PDB file of C-alpha atoms in Angstrom:
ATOM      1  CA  UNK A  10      15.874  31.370  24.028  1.00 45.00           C
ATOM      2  CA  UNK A  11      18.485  30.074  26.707  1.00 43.00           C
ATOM      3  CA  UNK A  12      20.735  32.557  28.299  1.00 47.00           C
ATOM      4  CA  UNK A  13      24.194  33.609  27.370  1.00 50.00           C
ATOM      5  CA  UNK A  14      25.651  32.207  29.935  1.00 74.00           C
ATOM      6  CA  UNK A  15      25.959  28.775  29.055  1.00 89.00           C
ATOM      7  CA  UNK A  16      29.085  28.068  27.028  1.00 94.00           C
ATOM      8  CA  UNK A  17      29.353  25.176  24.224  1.00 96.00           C
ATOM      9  CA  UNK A  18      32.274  23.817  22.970  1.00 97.00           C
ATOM     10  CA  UNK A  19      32.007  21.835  19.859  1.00 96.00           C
ATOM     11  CA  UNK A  20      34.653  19.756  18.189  1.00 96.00           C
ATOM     12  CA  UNK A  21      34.574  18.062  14.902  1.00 94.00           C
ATOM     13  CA  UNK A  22      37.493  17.903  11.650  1.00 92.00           C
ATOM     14  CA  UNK A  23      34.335  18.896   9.513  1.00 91.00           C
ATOM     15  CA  UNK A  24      34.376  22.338   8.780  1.00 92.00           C
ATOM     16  CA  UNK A  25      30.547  22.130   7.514  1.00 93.00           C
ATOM     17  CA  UNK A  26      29.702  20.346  10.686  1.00 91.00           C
ATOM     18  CA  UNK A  27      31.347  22.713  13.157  1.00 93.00           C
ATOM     19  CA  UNK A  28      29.455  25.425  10.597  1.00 94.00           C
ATOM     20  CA  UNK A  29      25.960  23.882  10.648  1.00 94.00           C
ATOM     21  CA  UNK A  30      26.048  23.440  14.594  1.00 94.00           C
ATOM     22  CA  UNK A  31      27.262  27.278  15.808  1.00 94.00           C
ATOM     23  CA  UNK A  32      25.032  28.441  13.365  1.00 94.00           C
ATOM     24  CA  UNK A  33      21.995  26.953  14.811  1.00 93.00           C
ATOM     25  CA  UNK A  34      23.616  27.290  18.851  1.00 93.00           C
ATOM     26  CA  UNK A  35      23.721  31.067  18.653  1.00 93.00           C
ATOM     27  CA  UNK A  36      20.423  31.046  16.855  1.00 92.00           C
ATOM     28  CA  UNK A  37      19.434  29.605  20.327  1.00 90.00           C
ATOM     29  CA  UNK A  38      21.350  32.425  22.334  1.00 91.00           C
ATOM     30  CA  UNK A  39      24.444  30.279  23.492  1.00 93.00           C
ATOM     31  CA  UNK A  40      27.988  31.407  23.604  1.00 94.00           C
ATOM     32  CA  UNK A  41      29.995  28.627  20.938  1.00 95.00           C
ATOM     33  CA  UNK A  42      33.606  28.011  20.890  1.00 96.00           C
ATOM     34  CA  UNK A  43      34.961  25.613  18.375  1.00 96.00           C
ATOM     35  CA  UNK A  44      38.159  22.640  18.400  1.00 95.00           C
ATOM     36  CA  UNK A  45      39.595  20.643  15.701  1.00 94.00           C
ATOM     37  CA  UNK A  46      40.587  17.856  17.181  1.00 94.00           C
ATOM     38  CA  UNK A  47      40.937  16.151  20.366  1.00 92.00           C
ATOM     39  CA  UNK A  48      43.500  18.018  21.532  1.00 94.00           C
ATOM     40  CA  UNK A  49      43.136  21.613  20.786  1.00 95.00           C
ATOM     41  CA  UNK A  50      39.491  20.525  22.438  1.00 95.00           C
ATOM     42  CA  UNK A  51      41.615  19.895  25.659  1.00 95.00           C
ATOM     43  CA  UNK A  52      43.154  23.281  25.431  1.00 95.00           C
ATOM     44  CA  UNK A  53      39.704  25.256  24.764  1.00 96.00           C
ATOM     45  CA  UNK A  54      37.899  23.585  27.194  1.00 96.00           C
ATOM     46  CA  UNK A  55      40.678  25.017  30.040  1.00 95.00           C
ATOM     47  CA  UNK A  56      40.415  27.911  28.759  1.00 95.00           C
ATOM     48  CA  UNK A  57      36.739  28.727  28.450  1.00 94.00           C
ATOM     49  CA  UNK A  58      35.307  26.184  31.012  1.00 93.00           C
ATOM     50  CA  UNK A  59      32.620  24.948  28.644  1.00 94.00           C
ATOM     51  CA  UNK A  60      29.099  24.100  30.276  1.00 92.00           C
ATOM     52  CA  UNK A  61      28.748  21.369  27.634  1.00 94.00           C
ATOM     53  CA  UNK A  62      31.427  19.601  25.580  1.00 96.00           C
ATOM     54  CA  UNK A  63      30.411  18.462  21.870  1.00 95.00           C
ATOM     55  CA  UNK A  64      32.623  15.802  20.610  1.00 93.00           C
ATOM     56  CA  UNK A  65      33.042  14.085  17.353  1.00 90.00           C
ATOM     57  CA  UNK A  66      34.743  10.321  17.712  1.00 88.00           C
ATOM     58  CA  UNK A  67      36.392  10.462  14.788  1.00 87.00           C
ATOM     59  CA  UNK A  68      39.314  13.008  14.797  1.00 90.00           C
ATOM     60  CA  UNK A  69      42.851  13.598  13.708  1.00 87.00           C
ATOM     61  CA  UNK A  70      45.966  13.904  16.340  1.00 88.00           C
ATOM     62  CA  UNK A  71      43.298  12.541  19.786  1.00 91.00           C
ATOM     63  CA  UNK A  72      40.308  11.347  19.078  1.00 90.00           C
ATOM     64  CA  UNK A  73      36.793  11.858  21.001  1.00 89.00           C
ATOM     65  CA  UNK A  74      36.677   8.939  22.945  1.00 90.00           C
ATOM     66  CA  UNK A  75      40.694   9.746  24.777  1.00 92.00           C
ATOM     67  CA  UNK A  76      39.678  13.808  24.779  1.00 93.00           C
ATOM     68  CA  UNK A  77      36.484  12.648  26.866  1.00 91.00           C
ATOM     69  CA  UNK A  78      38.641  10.222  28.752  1.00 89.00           C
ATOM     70  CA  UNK A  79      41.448  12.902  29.499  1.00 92.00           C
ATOM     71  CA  UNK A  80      38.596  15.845  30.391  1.00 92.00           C
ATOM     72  CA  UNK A  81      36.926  13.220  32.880  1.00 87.00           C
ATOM     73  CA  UNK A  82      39.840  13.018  34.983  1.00 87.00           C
ATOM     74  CA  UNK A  83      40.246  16.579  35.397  1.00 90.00           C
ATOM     75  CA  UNK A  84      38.703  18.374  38.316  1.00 85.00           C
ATOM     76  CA  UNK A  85      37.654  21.000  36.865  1.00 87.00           C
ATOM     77  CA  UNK A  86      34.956  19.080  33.596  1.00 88.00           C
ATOM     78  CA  UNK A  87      33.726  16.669  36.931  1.00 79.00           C
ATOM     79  CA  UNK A  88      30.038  18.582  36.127  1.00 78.00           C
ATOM     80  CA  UNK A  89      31.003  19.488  32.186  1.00 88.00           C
ATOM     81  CA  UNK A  90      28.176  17.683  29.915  1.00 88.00           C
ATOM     82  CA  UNK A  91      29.985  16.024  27.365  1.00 90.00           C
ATOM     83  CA  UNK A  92      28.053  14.404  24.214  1.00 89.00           C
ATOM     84  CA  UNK A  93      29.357  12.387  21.205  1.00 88.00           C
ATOM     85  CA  UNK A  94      28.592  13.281  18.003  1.00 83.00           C
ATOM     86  CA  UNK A  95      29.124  10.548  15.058  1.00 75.00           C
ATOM     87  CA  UNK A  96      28.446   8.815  11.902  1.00 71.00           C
ATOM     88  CA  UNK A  97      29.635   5.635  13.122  1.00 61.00           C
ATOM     89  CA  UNK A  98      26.648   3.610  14.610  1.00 59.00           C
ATOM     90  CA  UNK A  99      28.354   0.464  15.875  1.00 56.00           C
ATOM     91  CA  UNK A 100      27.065  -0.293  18.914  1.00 59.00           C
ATOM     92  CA  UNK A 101      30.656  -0.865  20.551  1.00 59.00           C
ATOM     93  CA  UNK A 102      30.865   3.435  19.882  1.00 65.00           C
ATOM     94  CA  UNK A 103      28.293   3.897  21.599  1.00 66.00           C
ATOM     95  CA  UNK A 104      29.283   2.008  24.726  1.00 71.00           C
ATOM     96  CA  UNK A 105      32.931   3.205  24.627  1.00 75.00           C
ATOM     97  CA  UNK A 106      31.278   6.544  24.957  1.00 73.00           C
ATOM     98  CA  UNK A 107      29.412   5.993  27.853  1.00 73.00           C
ATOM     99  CA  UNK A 108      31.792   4.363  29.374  1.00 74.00           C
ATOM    100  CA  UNK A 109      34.434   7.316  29.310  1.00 78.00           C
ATOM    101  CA  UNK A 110      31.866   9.824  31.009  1.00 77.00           C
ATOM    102  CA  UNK A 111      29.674  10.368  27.787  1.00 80.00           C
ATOM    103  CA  UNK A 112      26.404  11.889  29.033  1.00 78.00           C
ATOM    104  CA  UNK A 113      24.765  11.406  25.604  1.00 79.00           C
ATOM    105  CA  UNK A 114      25.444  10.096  22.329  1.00 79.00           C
ATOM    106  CA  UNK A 115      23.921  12.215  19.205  1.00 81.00           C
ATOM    107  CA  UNK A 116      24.094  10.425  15.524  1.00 78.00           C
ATOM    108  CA  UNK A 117      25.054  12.205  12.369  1.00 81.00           C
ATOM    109  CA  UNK A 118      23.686  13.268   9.847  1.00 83.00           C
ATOM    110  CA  UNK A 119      22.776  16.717  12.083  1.00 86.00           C
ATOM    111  CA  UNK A 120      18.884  16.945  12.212  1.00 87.00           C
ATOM    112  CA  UNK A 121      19.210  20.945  13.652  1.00 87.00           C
ATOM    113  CA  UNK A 122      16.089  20.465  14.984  1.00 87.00           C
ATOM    114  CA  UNK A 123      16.266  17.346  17.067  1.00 85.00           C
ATOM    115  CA  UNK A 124      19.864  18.712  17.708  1.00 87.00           C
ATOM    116  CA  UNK A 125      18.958  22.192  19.826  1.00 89.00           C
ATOM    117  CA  UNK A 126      16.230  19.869  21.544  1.00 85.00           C
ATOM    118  CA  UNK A 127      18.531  16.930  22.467  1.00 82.00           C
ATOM    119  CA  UNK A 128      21.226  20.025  23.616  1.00 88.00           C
ATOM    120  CA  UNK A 129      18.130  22.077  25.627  1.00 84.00           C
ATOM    121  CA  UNK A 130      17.437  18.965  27.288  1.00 77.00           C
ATOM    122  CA  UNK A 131      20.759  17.715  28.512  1.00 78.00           C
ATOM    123  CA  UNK A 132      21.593  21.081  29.841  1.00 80.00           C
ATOM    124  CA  UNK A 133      18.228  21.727  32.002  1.00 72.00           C
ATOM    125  CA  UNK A 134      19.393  18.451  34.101  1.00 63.00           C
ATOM    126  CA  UNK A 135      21.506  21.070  36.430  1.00 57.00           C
ATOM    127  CA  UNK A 136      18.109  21.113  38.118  1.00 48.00           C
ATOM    128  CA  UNK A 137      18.193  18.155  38.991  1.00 45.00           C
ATOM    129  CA  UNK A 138      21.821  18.090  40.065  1.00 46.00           C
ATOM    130  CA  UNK A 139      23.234  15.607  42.959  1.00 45.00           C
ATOM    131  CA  UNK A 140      24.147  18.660  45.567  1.00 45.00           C
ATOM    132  CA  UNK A 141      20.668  20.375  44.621  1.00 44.00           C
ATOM    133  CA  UNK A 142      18.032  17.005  45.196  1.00 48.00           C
ATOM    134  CA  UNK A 143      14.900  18.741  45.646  1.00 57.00           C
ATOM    135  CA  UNK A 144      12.270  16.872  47.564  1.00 74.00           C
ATOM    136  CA  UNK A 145       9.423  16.360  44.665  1.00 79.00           C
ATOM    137  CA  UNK A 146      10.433  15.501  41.013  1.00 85.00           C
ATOM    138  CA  UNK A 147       7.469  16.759  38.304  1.00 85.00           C
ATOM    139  CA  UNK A 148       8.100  15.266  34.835  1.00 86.00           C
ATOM    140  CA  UNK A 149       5.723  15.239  32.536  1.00 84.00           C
ATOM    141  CA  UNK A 150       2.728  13.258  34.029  1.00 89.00           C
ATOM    142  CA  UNK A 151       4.877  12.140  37.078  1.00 91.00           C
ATOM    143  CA  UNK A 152       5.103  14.156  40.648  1.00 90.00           C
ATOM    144  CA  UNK A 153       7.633  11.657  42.659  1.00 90.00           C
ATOM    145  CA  UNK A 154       7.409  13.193  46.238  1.00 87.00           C
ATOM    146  CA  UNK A 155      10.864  12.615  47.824  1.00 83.00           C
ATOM    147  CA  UNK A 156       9.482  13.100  51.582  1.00 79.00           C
ATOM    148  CA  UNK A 157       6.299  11.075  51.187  1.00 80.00           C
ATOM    149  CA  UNK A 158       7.573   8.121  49.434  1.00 82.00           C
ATOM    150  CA  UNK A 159       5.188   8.812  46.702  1.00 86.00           C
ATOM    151  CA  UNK A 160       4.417   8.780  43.314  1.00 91.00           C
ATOM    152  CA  UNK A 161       1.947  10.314  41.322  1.00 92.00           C
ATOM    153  CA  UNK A 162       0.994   9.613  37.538  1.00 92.00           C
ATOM    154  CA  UNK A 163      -1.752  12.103  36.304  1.00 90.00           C
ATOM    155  CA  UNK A 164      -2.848  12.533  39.194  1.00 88.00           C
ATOM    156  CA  UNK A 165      -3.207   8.918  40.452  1.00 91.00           C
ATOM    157  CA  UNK A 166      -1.086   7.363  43.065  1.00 90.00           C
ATOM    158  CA  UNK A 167       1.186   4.448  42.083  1.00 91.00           C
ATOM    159  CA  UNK A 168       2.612   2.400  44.865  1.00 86.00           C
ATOM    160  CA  UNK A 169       6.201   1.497  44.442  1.00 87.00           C
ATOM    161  CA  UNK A 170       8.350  -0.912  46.752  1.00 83.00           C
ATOM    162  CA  UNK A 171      10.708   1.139  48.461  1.00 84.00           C
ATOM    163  CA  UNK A 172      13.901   0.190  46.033  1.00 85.00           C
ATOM    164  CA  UNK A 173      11.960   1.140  43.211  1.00 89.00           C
ATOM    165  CA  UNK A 174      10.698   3.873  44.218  1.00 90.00           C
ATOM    166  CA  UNK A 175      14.993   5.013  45.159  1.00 89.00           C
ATOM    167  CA  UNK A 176      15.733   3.768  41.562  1.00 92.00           C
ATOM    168  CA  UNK A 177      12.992   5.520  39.893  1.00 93.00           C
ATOM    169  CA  UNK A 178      14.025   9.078  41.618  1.00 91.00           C
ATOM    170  CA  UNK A 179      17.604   8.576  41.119  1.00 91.00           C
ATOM    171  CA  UNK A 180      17.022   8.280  37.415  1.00 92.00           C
ATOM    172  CA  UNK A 181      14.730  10.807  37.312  1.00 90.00           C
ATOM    173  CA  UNK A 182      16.783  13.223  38.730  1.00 86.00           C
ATOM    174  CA  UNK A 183      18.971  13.932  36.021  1.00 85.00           C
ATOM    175  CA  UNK A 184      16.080  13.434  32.917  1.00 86.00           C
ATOM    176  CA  UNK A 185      18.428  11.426  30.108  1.00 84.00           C
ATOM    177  CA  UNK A 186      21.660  10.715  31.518  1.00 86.00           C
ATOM    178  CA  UNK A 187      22.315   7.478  31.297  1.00 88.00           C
ATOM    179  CA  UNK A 188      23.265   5.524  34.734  1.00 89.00           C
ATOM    180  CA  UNK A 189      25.199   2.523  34.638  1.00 88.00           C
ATOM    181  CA  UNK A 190      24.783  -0.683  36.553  1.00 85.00           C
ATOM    182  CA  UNK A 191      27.825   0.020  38.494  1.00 83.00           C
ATOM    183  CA  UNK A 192      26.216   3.435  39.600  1.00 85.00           C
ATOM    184  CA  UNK A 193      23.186   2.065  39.913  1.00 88.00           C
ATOM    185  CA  UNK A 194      24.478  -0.774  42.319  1.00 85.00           C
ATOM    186  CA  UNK A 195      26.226   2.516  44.489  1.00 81.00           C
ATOM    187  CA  UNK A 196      23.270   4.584  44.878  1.00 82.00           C
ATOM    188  CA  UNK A 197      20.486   2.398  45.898  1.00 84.00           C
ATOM    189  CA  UNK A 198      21.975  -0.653  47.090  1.00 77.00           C
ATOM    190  CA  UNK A 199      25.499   0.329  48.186  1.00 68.00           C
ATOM    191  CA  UNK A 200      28.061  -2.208  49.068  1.00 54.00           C
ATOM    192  CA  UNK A 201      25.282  -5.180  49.488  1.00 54.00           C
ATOM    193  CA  UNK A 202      27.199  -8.417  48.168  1.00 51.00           C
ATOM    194  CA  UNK A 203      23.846 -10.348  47.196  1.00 58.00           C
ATOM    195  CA  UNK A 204      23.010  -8.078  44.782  1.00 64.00           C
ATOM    196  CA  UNK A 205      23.336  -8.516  41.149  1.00 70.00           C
ATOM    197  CA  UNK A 206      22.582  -6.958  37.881  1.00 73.00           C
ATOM    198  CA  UNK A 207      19.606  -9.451  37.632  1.00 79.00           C
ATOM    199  CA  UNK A 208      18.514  -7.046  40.974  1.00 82.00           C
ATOM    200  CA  UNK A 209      18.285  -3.960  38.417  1.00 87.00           C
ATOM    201  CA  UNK A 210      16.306  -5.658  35.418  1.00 88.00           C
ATOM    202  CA  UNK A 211      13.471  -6.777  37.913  1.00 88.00           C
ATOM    203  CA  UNK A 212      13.101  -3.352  39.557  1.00 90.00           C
ATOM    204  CA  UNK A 213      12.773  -2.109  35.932  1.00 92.00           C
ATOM    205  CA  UNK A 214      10.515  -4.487  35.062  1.00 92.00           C
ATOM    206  CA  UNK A 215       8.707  -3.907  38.134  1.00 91.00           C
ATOM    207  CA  UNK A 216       9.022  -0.059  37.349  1.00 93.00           C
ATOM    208  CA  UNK A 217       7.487  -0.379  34.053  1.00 94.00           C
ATOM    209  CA  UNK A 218       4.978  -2.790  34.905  1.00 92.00           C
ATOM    210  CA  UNK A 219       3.495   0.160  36.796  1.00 92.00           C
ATOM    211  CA  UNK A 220       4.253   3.047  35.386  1.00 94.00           C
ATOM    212  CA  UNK A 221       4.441   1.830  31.634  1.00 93.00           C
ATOM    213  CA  UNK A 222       6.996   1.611  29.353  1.00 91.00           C
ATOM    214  CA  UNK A 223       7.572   5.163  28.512  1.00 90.00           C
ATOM    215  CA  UNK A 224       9.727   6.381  31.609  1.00 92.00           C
ATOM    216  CA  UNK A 225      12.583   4.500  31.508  1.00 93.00           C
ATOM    217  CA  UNK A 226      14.371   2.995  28.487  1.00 92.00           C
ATOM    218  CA  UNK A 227      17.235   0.790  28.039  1.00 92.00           C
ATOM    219  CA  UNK A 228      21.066   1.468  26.506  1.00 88.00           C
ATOM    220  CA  UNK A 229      21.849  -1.544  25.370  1.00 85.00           C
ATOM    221  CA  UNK A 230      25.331  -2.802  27.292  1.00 83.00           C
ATOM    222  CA  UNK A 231      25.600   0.002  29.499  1.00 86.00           C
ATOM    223  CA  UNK A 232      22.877   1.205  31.689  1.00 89.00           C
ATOM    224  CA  UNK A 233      19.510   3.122  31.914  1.00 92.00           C
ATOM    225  CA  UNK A 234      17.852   6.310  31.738  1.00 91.00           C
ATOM    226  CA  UNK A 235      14.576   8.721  32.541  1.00 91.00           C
ATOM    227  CA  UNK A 236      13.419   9.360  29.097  1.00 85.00           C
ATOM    228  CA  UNK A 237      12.340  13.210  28.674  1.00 71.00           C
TER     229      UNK A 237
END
């Protein structure tokens, strides 16, 4: 059960579908506000200050991908989780999503289940957010030990190049949020003009060469992320 305090706004033209997904949020103890469109979304979301932003693509008046857009640029979502929810599963969707600010991307039809997990999971990241690094990661099997430059995978030490060992902790840190190249490129290699995307894929393949492949997986044409 997950404490009161955190605040979910969903939005969706589907009556059933806003139904079927407050239902099962306050089974889980959340607080649940509910939008229309894109728009009316805009003006909840001010209003409330939503930890975590459920939006449907599809929608009359402003749709999910320009609410996400508008909420991004406004300082006060900079830290709101925002997820798309749709029925469309076109790949360009997806991407368009991501590329607005979406921190995840949940299909229709609703699975409850999977749902409260996927929604559990995006919002424990805030432990792992970028003002609040803490020096050792443990996920799972892994301990990655910020000070020591270590990794640990039950138990066992893995040695990592230094660059993978920055990439794997930076995705790690916020388990499921998917990183793009471009922040990617920022974080661990900064303004270096020799770098290129072709840099990323080896230190993944590199990453999961040691580690295996079930750590970090691929979203197609935009990035990658620490799977949970």
């Amino acid at each position: 059960m997950t404490t009161p305090k955190q605040k979910i706004l969903i939005v969706d033209d589907e009556p059933d579908i806003l139904e079927l997904i407050e239902y099962n949020l306050k089974k889980e103890g959340y607080q649940v506000f509910l939008a229309n469109n894109g728009q009316e979304a805009v003006t909840v979301a001010k209003k409330v200050q939503p930890d975590l932003i459920i939006l449907d693509i599809m929608m009359p008046k402003m749709d999910g991908i320009e609410a996400c857009r508008l909420m991004r640029s406004m300082p006060e979502f900079k830290n709101t989780f925002m997820v798309f929810l749709t029925a469309r599963s076109e790949e360009y969707s997806e991407i368009a999503g991501f590329n607005v600010g979406a921190d995840d991307y949940i299909a229709k039809p609703i699975k409850p289940r999977a749902l409260i997990s996927r929604i559990n999971a995006i919002l424990r990241r805030n432990v792992y957010s970028d003002d609040n690094y803490e020096n050792k990661l443990e996920i799972g099997d892994l301990v990655i030990d910020r000070e020591a430059f270590v990794v640990y995978q039950q138990g066992k030490k893995v040695i990592l190049a230094k660059k993978e060992f920055e990439l794997l902790y930076l995705l790690a840190s916020k388990p499921g949020k998917v990183y793009t190249r471009e922040i990617i490129l920022k974080n661990i290699w900064e303004d270096s003009v020799v770098v290129t995307n072709r840099t990323i894929d080896v230190h993944i393949r590199k990453l999961r060469e040691k580690l295996g492949d079930d750590y970090v997986s691929t979203v197609k044409g935009v990035g990658y992320k620490f799977e949970l």
